[in-house]
Structure formats: C-alpha cells, structure tokens
Amino acid sequence: MRILVTGGSGYTGGRLVALARKAGHDVTGTSHSTSVEGLVPLDVRDRAAVDLLLDELRPDAVVHTSYVQSDWAVTALGAAHVAAAAARNGARLVHVSSDAIFKGRPAPYTEADPPEPVYPYGAAKAAAETAVLAVHPDAAIARTSLIIGDDDSKQHQLALDMAAGQVGGVLFTDHIRCPIAVDDLAAALLELAEGDFRGILNVAGPEPISRYELGVRVAAKHGVPAEAVPGGSALERGFVSPAEVRLDTTLAQSLLRTRLRGVTEILA
C-alpha cells in the first residue's frame, strides 16, 4: 500500500512513517520546516505543490498530521488543500484533528458533538474538519488529545523545562485532557489508513488528567519532586482556552485493534 504522511518530521508523523514502513507499506513522509533524511519537502499552504506531489505519488492513502498552532494557513488551509488533492486522486484520507475544537465541559464529548472553538488554534482545527468533510466525505477524522510517551513529546519537554526553571509560567490545574501515547496514536492512524472507516472518531486515552498532574508524573519519571513543578489555575490567570475536555472513546475501543492506554500505564 502506498501511504503519504504529511508532517513526517513531527512527533506523531515520524512515528507513523516508521511504523508503516515496518509494516511493509511504501511510505512517503513530508517535511516543511526541517530537513530530514528520507522525507520530501512540502509546504501544505501551497495548493499547487500539494497537487503536484499527490499527482506524482498517487498514494492509496494519505494521513494528514501537519499543523502549526500559531499558523491558520498551515492548520486550516493546508488541511483543505490535502483533502482536495486526496479526493481528486481517489486516495483514502485520514485527517488528525484535536480536542482543541471544543470549549470544554464536565461531560465527555462524543463524535456527534459539533466543534465549539474558543481560541484561534481550536478555530483553525474546526475549520480544517469542515473543509475535510466538505471536499472528501469519505475521510476519517481522528480527534485526539495531548500526545505523550517519551521525552520527544512537547508535553514532557514543557513539564521538565518548567520544573528546571528554564521556562516560566505554570501547568494548569483546571485543564483536564485525555492524553494518548504517541505509539498508540500512530498505530490507530495506520489502522484507519488501512481500513474503510469514514467520519469522526475520538482517538485518545481513557484516563482524564490535569495538565499539572500530567507534568508531575512526567517529572517523577526523572526523579524530580512534585513541588518543583509549578501549577496554577488558567481561569484565575485569565486564559481563554478550553478547561475540561474529555473525549469519549467508546467507539474507537470497539472498532480498533489498537489498545488505547491511559496515563498511569504509559508513564509507569
């Protein structure tokens, strides 16, 4: 199977490229800002470049992992360009979305819940979903959460840097998420690329946890005491961002062979 992975130089994309190659697939990964051996250059903001690459490769499946939190064009327009090119070439599409599309609430979100973004990155991800579903109705959209697993994770790096005093700020005690191991996410995305599921699927861990508690557990893996990890309330600091965002993964657990592990097991 020929698979194209956008964002192959990223944390999730890189793991997916390696996993798919190990599984015997003919895999092409792309990179925009980093020159990485074995990857091809692609700026997903450039629709002509996206069209040209897919016309050349003729992939059976495309897994779109590219995003930049601060760049609407990469996150939203890039997704639209990739989806349109995949549809035109008859390629299966798996698009990676985020729990950032929700405003937050105590009750878990299911696949039927529509986006309600409250900050720019969430709005860009919501726009990306809309574009994907409009131009490639058969696509699979994987909504995920914080991606963890080892110290290549931004979540790990942030916690350790804060604990060491290298980065200011706090980890929020009132932000609840459902972190997923990068290897579990990569395996789930490969399953979706190989299969025929269409529509939205929540692909996250089963264990809700605050960003602060996650940081404490990451630090503990390195022998760093909990009191070294700065914590505080996002609400009290006036941050406009989702608070409690839990993804209901009942459907994913019934459909996928991949077991989605919780934080306690991942960081054991």
Tab-separated table of C-alpha atoms in Angstrom:
chain	number	residue	atom	x	y	z
A	1	MET	CA	0.000	0.000	0.000
A	2	ARG	CA	1.325	3.460	-0.893
A	3	ILE	CA	0.874	5.871	2.014
A	4	LEU	CA	1.658	9.574	2.176
A	5	VAL	CA	2.164	11.064	5.651
A	6	THR	CA	2.204	14.840	5.838
A	7	GLY	CA	4.173	16.190	8.779
A	8	GLY	CA	6.551	13.250	8.756
A	9	SER	CA	9.129	15.250	10.691
A	10	GLY	CA	6.713	15.768	13.576
A	11	TYR	CA	6.286	13.652	16.694
A	12	THR	CA	3.227	11.717	15.547
A	13	GLY	CA	4.034	11.772	11.838
A	14	GLY	CA	7.535	10.444	12.387
A	15	ARG	CA	6.298	7.525	14.466
A	16	LEU	CA	3.657	6.767	11.869
A	17	VAL	CA	6.161	6.788	8.994
A	18	ALA	CA	8.403	4.331	10.864
A	19	LEU	CA	5.503	2.082	11.863
A	20	ALA	CA	4.010	1.965	8.366
A	21	ARG	CA	7.371	1.154	6.810
A	22	LYS	CA	7.913	-1.610	9.352
A	23	ALA	CA	4.500	-2.998	8.355
A	24	GLY	CA	5.701	-3.270	4.755
A	25	HIS	CA	3.983	-0.263	3.226
A	26	ASP	CA	5.545	2.030	0.631
A	27	VAL	CA	5.622	5.231	2.687
A	28	THR	CA	6.457	8.820	1.784
A	29	GLY	CA	6.714	11.344	4.591
A	30	THR	CA	6.854	15.099	4.141
A	31	SER	CA	8.601	17.892	5.998
A	32	HIS	CA	8.260	21.660	5.744
A	33	SER	CA	10.477	23.401	8.261
A	34	THR	CA	13.015	20.650	8.921
A	35	SER	CA	15.367	18.938	6.513
A	36	VAL	CA	15.127	15.275	7.415
A	37	GLU	CA	16.708	12.410	5.526
A	38	GLY	CA	14.093	10.180	3.932
A	39	LEU	CA	11.385	12.865	3.794
A	40	VAL	CA	10.290	15.029	0.869
A	41	PRO	CA	9.739	18.789	1.168
A	42	LEU	CA	6.158	20.066	1.117
A	43	ASP	CA	4.524	23.319	2.144
A	44	VAL	CA	0.863	22.393	2.605
A	45	ARG	CA	-0.058	26.078	2.263
A	46	ASP	CA	0.947	25.808	-1.401
A	47	ARG	CA	-2.008	24.148	-3.129
A	48	ALA	CA	-0.114	23.679	-6.390
A	49	ALA	CA	2.713	21.906	-4.578
A	50	VAL	CA	0.260	19.631	-2.788
A	51	ASP	CA	-1.492	18.785	-6.049
A	52	LEU	CA	1.807	18.082	-7.794
A	53	LEU	CA	3.076	15.747	-5.078
A	54	LEU	CA	-0.113	13.692	-4.940
A	55	ASP	CA	-0.292	13.536	-8.737
A	56	GLU	CA	3.261	12.161	-8.753
A	57	LEU	CA	2.892	9.700	-5.881
A	58	ARG	CA	-0.682	8.505	-6.486
A	59	PRO	CA	-0.953	7.239	-2.899
A	60	ASP	CA	-3.596	4.759	-1.832
A	61	ALA	CA	-3.961	6.618	1.466
A	62	VAL	CA	-2.958	9.976	2.908
A	63	VAL	CA	-2.585	10.614	6.628
A	64	HIS	CA	-2.563	14.345	7.321
A	65	THR	CA	-0.755	15.174	10.570
A	66	SER	CA	0.636	18.621	9.645
A	67	TYR	CA	-0.317	21.623	11.765
A	68	VAL	CA	1.185	24.709	13.363
A	69	GLN	CA	-0.729	26.060	16.350
A	70	SER	CA	0.023	29.678	15.530
A	71	ASP	CA	-0.491	29.426	11.757
A	72	TRP	CA	-4.048	29.331	10.399
A	73	ALA	CA	-2.826	28.776	6.846
A	74	VAL	CA	-0.929	25.595	7.733
A	75	THR	CA	-3.583	24.180	10.034
A	76	ALA	CA	-6.783	25.089	8.184
A	77	LEU	CA	-5.915	25.845	4.556
A	78	GLY	CA	-3.280	23.115	4.465
A	79	ALA	CA	-5.856	20.540	5.517
A	80	ALA	CA	-8.223	21.742	2.800
A	81	HIS	CA	-5.507	21.506	0.139
A	82	VAL	CA	-4.522	17.981	1.160
A	83	ALA	CA	-8.142	16.812	1.357
A	84	ALA	CA	-8.996	18.204	-2.086
A	85	ALA	CA	-5.927	16.607	-3.680
A	86	ALA	CA	-6.602	13.263	-1.999
A	87	ALA	CA	-10.218	13.300	-3.159
A	88	ARG	CA	-9.230	14.170	-6.718
A	89	ASN	CA	-6.744	11.299	-6.788
A	90	GLY	CA	-9.146	8.810	-5.223
A	91	ALA	CA	-6.907	8.363	-2.171
A	92	ARG	CA	-8.215	7.432	1.243
A	93	LEU	CA	-7.738	10.267	3.740
A	94	VAL	CA	-7.146	10.154	7.481
A	95	HIS	CA	-7.118	13.633	8.991
A	96	VAL	CA	-5.768	14.244	12.503
A	97	SER	CA	-7.887	16.704	14.467
A	98	SER	CA	-7.795	17.837	18.093
A	99	ASP	CA	-9.841	18.243	21.242
A	100	ALA	CA	-8.928	21.946	20.937
A	101	ILE	CA	-12.082	22.360	18.823
A	102	PHE	CA	-14.246	22.240	21.971
A	103	LYS	CA	-14.966	24.935	24.556
A	104	GLY	CA	-14.887	22.464	27.455
A	105	ARG	CA	-17.455	20.937	29.829
A	106	PRO	CA	-17.556	18.277	32.563
A	107	ALA	CA	-19.369	15.707	30.362
A	108	PRO	CA	-17.295	13.748	27.794
A	109	TYR	CA	-17.549	14.715	24.140
A	110	THR	CA	-18.715	12.103	21.648
A	111	GLU	CA	-18.206	12.010	17.900
A	112	ALA	CA	-21.625	13.611	17.435
A	113	ASP	CA	-20.656	16.814	19.240
A	114	PRO	CA	-20.008	19.735	16.852
A	115	PRO	CA	-16.955	21.977	17.253
A	116	GLU	CA	-17.301	24.999	19.548
A	117	PRO	CA	-13.843	26.584	19.496
A	118	VAL	CA	-12.950	29.381	21.901
A	119	TYR	CA	-9.423	30.258	20.764
A	120	PRO	CA	-7.592	30.593	17.415
A	121	TYR	CA	-5.945	27.168	17.247
A	122	GLY	CA	-9.235	25.451	18.039
A	123	ALA	CA	-10.945	27.551	15.372
A	124	ALA	CA	-8.309	26.550	12.817
A	125	LYS	CA	-8.741	22.874	13.654
A	126	ALA	CA	-12.522	23.216	13.451
A	127	ALA	CA	-12.216	24.897	10.058
A	128	ALA	CA	-9.948	22.077	8.922
A	129	GLU	CA	-12.564	19.484	9.885
A	130	THR	CA	-15.243	21.404	7.996
A	131	ALA	CA	-13.092	21.612	4.882
A	132	VAL	CA	-12.130	17.938	5.001
A	133	LEU	CA	-15.719	16.750	5.352
A	134	ALA	CA	-16.844	19.085	2.571
A	135	VAL	CA	-14.325	18.036	-0.079
A	136	HIS	CA	-13.615	14.431	0.996
A	137	PRO	CA	-16.813	12.994	2.560
A	138	ASP	CA	-15.296	9.521	2.847
A	139	ALA	CA	-12.413	10.729	5.014
A	140	ALA	CA	-11.742	9.529	8.541
A	141	ILE	CA	-11.184	12.284	11.095
A	142	ALA	CA	-9.311	11.275	14.241
A	143	ARG	CA	-9.883	13.700	17.113
A	144	THR	CA	-7.090	13.306	19.619
A	145	SER	CA	-5.690	14.941	22.742
A	146	LEU	CA	-2.306	15.620	24.367
A	147	ILE	CA	0.320	13.334	22.845
A	148	ILE	CA	2.808	11.828	25.278
A	149	GLY	CA	5.014	8.768	25.667
A	150	ASP	CA	8.640	9.855	25.886
A	151	ASP	CA	10.740	12.979	26.155
A	152	ASP	CA	10.303	13.839	22.464
A	153	SER	CA	6.787	14.888	23.456
A	154	LYS	CA	6.179	18.626	23.815
A	155	GLN	CA	4.173	17.835	26.947
A	156	HIS	CA	7.151	16.061	28.525
A	157	GLN	CA	9.566	18.788	27.483
A	158	LEU	CA	7.389	21.570	28.872
A	159	ALA	CA	6.967	19.894	32.262
A	160	LEU	CA	10.680	19.211	32.621
A	161	ASP	CA	11.680	22.693	31.469
A	162	MET	CA	9.265	24.298	33.922
A	163	ALA	CA	10.464	22.107	36.760
A	164	ALA	CA	14.050	23.122	35.968
A	165	GLY	CA	13.121	26.810	35.874
A	166	GLN	CA	14.086	27.084	32.212
A	167	VAL	CA	10.576	28.156	31.184
A	168	GLY	CA	8.243	30.479	33.072
A	169	GLY	CA	4.554	30.013	33.765
A	170	VAL	CA	2.553	27.190	35.301
A	171	LEU	CA	0.897	23.966	34.281
A	172	PHE	CA	-2.843	24.378	34.656
A	173	THR	CA	-4.576	22.516	37.433
A	174	ASP	CA	-8.010	23.182	35.911
A	175	HIS	CA	-7.265	21.967	32.360
A	176	ILE	CA	-8.375	18.352	32.019
A	177	ARG	CA	-7.420	16.284	28.983
A	178	CYS	CA	-7.194	12.607	27.920
A	179	PRO	CA	-3.546	12.096	26.872
A	180	ILE	CA	-2.618	9.382	24.400
A	181	ALA	CA	0.678	7.589	23.819
A	182	VAL	CA	2.272	8.588	20.526
A	183	ASP	CA	2.792	4.940	19.590
A	184	ASP	CA	-0.884	4.147	20.267
A	185	LEU	CA	-1.956	7.094	18.129
A	186	ALA	CA	0.367	6.115	15.284
A	187	ALA	CA	-0.944	2.544	15.355
A	188	ALA	CA	-4.555	3.755	15.347
A	189	LEU	CA	-3.902	6.086	12.408
A	190	LEU	CA	-2.303	3.266	10.443
A	191	GLU	CA	-5.318	1.077	11.161
A	192	LEU	CA	-7.598	3.807	9.867
A	193	ALA	CA	-5.467	4.260	6.751
A	194	GLU	CA	-5.658	0.543	6.027
A	195	GLY	CA	-9.403	0.325	6.728
A	196	ASP	CA	-12.605	1.875	5.447
A	197	PHE	CA	-13.996	3.771	8.439
A	198	ARG	CA	-15.437	7.144	7.437
A	199	GLY	CA	-16.461	10.004	9.672
A	200	ILE	CA	-15.246	11.229	13.042
A	201	LEU	CA	-13.549	9.030	15.637
A	202	ASN	CA	-12.279	10.060	19.064
A	203	VAL	CA	-8.789	8.590	19.410
A	204	ALA	CA	-7.475	9.480	22.862
A	205	GLY	CA	-6.516	7.896	26.142
A	206	PRO	CA	-9.144	6.639	28.606
A	207	GLU	CA	-7.741	8.473	31.640
A	208	PRO	CA	-8.641	12.162	32.198
A	209	ILE	CA	-5.929	14.135	33.967
A	210	SER	CA	-4.985	17.768	34.534
A	211	ARG	CA	-2.037	19.279	32.719
A	212	TYR	CA	-0.433	19.856	36.118
A	213	GLU	CA	-0.836	16.267	37.301
A	214	LEU	CA	0.500	15.057	33.962
A	215	GLY	CA	3.544	17.262	34.477
A	216	VAL	CA	4.043	15.893	37.983
A	217	ARG	CA	4.007	12.327	36.669
A	218	VAL	CA	6.437	13.146	33.853
A	219	ALA	CA	8.763	14.806	36.343
A	220	ALA	CA	8.555	11.800	38.666
A	221	LYS	CA	9.860	9.594	35.862
A	222	HIS	CA	13.026	11.692	36.037
A	223	GLY	CA	13.260	11.739	39.816
A	224	VAL	CA	12.049	15.330	40.007
A	225	PRO	CA	9.830	16.064	43.054
A	226	ALA	CA	6.273	17.273	42.573
A	227	GLU	CA	6.964	20.537	44.383
A	228	ALA	CA	9.389	21.526	41.605
A	229	VAL	CA	6.548	21.536	39.066
A	230	PRO	CA	4.707	24.890	39.043
A	231	GLY	CA	0.937	24.642	38.953
A	232	GLY	CA	-1.935	27.098	38.885
A	233	SER	CA	-5.372	27.950	37.558
A	234	ALA	CA	-5.877	29.040	33.964
A	235	LEU	CA	-9.167	30.686	34.930
A	236	GLU	CA	-7.558	32.790	37.642
A	237	ARG	CA	-4.902	33.909	35.173
A	238	GLY	CA	-7.468	34.974	32.590
A	239	PHE	CA	-6.530	32.466	29.884
A	240	VAL	CA	-9.222	31.994	27.235
A	241	SER	CA	-8.900	28.302	26.465
A	242	PRO	CA	-10.896	25.093	26.972
A	243	ALA	CA	-10.937	23.819	30.557
A	244	GLU	CA	-12.328	20.293	30.903
A	245	VAL	CA	-12.222	18.403	27.605
A	246	ARG	CA	-12.788	14.671	27.875
A	247	LEU	CA	-13.155	12.588	24.706
A	248	ASP	CA	-15.461	9.567	24.855
A	249	THR	CA	-13.502	6.761	23.160
A	250	THR	CA	-16.171	4.064	23.377
A	251	LEU	CA	-16.478	3.863	19.593
A	252	ALA	CA	-12.726	3.724	18.999
A	253	GLN	CA	-12.296	0.971	21.567
A	254	SER	CA	-14.956	-1.080	19.797
A	255	LEU	CA	-13.539	-0.523	16.293
A	256	LEU	CA	-9.768	-0.528	16.678
A	257	ARG	CA	-7.400	-3.383	17.378
A	258	THR	CA	-5.005	-0.881	18.917
A	259	ARG	CA	-5.387	-0.642	22.678
A	260	LEU	CA	-5.520	2.972	23.838
A	261	ARG	CA	-3.643	3.092	27.134
A	262	GLY	CA	-4.104	5.537	29.979
A	263	VAL	CA	-1.513	7.847	31.509
A	264	THR	CA	-0.835	5.589	34.504
A	265	GLU	CA	0.199	2.715	32.247
A	266	ILE	CA	2.068	4.895	29.743
A	267	LEU	CA	4.195	6.568	32.413
A	268	ALA	CA	4.583	3.513	34.671
